[in-house]
PDB file of C-alpha atoms and ligand atoms in Angstrom:
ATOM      1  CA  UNK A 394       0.000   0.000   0.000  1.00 86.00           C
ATOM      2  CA  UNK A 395       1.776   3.244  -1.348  1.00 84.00           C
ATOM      3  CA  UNK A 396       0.290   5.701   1.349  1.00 94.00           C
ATOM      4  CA  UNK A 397       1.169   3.330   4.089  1.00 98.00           C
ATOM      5  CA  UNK A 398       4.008   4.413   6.450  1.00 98.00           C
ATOM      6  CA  UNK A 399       4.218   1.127   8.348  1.00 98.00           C
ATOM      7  CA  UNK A 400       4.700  -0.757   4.435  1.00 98.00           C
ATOM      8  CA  UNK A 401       7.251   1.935   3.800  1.00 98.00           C
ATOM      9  CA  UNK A 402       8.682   0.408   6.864  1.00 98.00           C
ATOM     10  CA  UNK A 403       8.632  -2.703   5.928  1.00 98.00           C
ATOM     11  CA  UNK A 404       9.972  -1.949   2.403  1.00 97.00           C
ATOM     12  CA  UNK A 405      12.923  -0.215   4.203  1.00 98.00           C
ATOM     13  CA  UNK A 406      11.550   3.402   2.425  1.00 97.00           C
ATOM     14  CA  UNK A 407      10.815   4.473   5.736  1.00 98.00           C
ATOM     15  CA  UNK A 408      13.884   4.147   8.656  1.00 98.00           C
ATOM     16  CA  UNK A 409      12.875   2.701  11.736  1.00 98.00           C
ATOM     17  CA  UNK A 410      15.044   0.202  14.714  1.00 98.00           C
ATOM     18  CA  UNK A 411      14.021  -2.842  13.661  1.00 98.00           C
ATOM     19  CA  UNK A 412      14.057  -5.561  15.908  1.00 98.00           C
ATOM     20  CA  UNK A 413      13.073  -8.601  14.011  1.00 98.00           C
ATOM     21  CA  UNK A 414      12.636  -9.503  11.098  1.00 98.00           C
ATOM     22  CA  UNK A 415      11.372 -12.623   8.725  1.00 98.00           C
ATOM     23  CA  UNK A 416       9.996 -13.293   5.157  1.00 98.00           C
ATOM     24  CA  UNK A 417       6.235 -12.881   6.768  1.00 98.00           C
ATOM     25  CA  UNK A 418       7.009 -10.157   9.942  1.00 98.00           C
ATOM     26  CA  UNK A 419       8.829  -7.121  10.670  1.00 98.00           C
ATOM     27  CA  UNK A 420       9.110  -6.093  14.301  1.00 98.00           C
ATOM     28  CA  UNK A 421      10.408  -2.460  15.136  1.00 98.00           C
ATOM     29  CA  UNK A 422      10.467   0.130  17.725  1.00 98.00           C
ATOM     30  CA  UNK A 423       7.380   2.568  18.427  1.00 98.00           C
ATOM     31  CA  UNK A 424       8.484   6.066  17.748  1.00 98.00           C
ATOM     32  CA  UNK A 425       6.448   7.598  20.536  1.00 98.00           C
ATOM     33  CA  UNK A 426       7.004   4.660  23.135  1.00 98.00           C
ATOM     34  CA  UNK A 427       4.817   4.430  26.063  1.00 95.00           C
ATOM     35  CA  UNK A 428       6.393   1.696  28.278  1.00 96.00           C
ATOM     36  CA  UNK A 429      10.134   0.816  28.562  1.00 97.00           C
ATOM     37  CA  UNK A 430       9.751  -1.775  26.253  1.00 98.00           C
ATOM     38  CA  UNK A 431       6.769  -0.522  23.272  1.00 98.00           C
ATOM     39  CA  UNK A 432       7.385  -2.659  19.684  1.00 98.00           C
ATOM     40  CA  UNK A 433       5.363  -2.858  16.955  1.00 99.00           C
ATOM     41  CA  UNK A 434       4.488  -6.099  15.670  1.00 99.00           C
ATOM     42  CA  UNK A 435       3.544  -6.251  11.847  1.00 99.00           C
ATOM     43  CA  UNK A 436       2.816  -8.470   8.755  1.00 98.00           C
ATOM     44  CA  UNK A 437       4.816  -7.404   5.818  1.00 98.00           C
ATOM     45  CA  UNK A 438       1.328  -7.279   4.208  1.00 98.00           C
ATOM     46  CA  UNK A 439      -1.095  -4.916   4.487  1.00 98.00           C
ATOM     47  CA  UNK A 440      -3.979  -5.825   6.592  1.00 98.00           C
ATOM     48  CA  UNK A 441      -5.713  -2.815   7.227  1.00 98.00           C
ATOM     49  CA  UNK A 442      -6.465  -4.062  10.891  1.00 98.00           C
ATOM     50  CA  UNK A 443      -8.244  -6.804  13.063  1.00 98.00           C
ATOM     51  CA  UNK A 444     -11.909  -6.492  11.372  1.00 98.00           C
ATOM     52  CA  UNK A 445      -9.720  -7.222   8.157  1.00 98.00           C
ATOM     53  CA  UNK A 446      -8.084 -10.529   8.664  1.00 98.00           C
ATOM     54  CA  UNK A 447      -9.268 -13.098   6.259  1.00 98.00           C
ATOM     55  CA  UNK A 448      -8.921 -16.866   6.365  1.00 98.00           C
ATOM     56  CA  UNK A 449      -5.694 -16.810   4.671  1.00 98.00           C
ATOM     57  CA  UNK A 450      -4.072 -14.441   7.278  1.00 98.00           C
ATOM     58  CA  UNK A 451      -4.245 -16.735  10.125  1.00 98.00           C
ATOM     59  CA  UNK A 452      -1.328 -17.860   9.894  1.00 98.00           C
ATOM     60  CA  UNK A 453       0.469 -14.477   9.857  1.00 98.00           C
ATOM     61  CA  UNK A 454      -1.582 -13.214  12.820  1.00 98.00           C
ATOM     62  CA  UNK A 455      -0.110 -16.327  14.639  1.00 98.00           C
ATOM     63  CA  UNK A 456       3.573 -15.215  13.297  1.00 98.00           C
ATOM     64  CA  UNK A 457       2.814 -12.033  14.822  1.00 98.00           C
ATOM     65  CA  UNK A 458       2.317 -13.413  18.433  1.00 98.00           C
ATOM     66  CA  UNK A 459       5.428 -16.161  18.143  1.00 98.00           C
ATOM     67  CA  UNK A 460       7.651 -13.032  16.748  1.00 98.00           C
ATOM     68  CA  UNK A 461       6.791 -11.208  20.098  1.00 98.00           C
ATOM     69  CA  UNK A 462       7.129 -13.972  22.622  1.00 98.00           C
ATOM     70  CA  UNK A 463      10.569 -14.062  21.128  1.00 98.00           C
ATOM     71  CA  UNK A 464      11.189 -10.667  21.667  1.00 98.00           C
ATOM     72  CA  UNK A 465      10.410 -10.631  24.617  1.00 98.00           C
ATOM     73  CA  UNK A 466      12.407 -13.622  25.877  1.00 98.00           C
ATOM     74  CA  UNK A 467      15.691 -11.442  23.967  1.00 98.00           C
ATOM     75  CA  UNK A 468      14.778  -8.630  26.115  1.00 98.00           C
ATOM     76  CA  UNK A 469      14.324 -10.672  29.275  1.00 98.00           C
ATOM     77  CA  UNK A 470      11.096  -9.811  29.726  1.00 98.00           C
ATOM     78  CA  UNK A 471       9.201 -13.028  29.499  1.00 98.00           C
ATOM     79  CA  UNK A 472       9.182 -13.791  33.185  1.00 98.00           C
ATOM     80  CA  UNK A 473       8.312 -10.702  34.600  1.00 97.00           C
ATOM     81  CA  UNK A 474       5.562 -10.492  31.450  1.00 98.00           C
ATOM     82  CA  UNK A 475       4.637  -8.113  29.045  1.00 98.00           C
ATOM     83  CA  UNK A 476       1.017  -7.357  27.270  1.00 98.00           C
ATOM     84  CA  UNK A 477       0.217  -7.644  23.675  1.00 98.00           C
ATOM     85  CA  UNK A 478      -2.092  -5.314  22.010  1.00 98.00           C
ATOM     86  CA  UNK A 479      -4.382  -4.774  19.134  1.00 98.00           C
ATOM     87  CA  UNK A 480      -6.251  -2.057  18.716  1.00 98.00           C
ATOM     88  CA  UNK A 481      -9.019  -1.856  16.190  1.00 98.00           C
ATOM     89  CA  UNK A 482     -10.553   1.136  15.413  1.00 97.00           C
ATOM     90  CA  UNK A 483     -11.367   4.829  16.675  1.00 97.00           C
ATOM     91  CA  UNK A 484     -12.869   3.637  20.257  1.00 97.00           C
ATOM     92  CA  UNK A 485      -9.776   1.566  20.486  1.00 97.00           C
ATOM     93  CA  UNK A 486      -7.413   4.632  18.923  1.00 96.00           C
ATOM     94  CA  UNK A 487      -6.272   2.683  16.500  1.00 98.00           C
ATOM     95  CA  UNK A 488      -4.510   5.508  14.535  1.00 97.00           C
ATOM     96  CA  UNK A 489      -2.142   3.497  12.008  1.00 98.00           C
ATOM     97  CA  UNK A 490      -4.457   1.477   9.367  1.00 98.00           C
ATOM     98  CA  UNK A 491      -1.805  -1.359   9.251  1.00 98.00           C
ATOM     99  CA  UNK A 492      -2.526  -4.123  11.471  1.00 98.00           C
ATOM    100  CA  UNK A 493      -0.111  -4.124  14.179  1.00 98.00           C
ATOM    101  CA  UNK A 494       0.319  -5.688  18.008  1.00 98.00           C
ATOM    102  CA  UNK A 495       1.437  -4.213  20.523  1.00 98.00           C
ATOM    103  CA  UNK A 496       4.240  -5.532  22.594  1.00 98.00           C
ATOM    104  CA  UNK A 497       4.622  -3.367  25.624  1.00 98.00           C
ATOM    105  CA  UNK A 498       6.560  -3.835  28.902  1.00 98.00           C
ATOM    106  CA  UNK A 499       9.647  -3.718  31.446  1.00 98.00           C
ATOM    107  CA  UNK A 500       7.800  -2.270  33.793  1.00 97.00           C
ATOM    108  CA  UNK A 501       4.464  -3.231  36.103  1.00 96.00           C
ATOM    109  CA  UNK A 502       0.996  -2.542  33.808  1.00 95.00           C
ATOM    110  CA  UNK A 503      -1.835  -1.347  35.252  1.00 92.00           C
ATOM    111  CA  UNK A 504      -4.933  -3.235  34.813  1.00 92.00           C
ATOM    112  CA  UNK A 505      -6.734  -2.583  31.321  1.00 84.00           C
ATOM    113  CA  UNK A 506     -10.083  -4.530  31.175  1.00 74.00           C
TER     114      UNK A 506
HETATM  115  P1  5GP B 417      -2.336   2.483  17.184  1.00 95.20           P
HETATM  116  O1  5GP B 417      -2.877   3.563  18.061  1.00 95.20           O
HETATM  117  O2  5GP B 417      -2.724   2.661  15.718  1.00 95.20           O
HETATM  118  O3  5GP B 417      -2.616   1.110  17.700  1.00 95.20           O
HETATM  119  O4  5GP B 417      -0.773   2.631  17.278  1.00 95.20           O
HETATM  120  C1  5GP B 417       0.035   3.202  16.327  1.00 95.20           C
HETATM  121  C2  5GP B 417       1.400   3.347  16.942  1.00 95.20           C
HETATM  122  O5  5GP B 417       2.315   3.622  15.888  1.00 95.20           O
HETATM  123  C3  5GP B 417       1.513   4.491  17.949  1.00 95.20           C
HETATM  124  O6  5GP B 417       1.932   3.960  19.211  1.00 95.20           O
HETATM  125  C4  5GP B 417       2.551   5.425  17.338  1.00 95.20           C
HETATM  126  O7  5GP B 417       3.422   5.971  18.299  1.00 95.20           O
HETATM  127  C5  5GP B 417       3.278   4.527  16.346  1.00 95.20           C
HETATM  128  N1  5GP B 417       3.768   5.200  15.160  1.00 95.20           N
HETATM  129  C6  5GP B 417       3.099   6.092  14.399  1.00 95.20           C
HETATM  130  N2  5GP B 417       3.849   6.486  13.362  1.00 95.20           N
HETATM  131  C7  5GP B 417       5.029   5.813  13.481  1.00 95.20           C
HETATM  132  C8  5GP B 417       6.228   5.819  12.696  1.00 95.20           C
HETATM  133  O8  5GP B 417       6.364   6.493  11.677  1.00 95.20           O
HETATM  134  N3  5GP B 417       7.239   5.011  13.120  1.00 95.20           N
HETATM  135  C9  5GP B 417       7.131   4.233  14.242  1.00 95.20           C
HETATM  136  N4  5GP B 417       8.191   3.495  14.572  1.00 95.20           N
HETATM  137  N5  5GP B 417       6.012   4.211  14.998  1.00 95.20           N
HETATM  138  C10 5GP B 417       4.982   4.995  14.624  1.00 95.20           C
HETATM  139 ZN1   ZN B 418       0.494  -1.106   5.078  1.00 95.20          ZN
END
């Protein structure tokens, strides 16, 4: 998607600190981060968010979560635990229409729901 700063990310048009990467997922640092730890998640394909997934991106949404349980365990985070977030549309803020999860952490999270 040409208008898309997170695919521009992905494509490398757009410079971010990347912090995994595969053939499927890209993982990189949120430029406004809100926890210690705040990384973004994302498919190298465009899903516009979580209403969009379709049958055939089930798999990727799965890469997503296994890419960030990994990250976490790098940044020595897993025991202490993290939170992983999606947020899907304008109640939810969702301000970036490229699907992306939310891996935030290093310190103690107050209760969300
Ligand atoms: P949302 O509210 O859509 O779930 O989250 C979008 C996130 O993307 C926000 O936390 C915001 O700080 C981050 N973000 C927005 N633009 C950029 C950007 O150009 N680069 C990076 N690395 N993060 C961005
Ligand atoms: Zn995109």
């Amino acid at each position: 998607m040409e208008n898309c700063i997170f695919c521009q990310i992905a494509q490398k048009k757009l410079q971010a600190q990347i912090r995994y990467e595969d053939q499927q997922v890209i993982a990189f640092d949120d430029v406004n981060p809100k926890m210690p730890v705040h990384i973004l998640v994302i498919p190298k394909k465009h899903i516009e968010s979580v209403n969009k997934i379709a049958e055939e991106d089930t798999k990727v949404v799965g890469q997503l979560i296994l890419a960030a349980a990994k990250l976490a365990k790098q940044l020595k985070i897993e025991a202490q635990g993290y939170r992983l977030i999606f947020n899907q549309g304008q109640h939810a803020g969702q301000v970036v229409n490229h699907i992306h999860l939310h891996l935030v952490g290093g310190q103690r999270l107050g209760p969300m729901v």
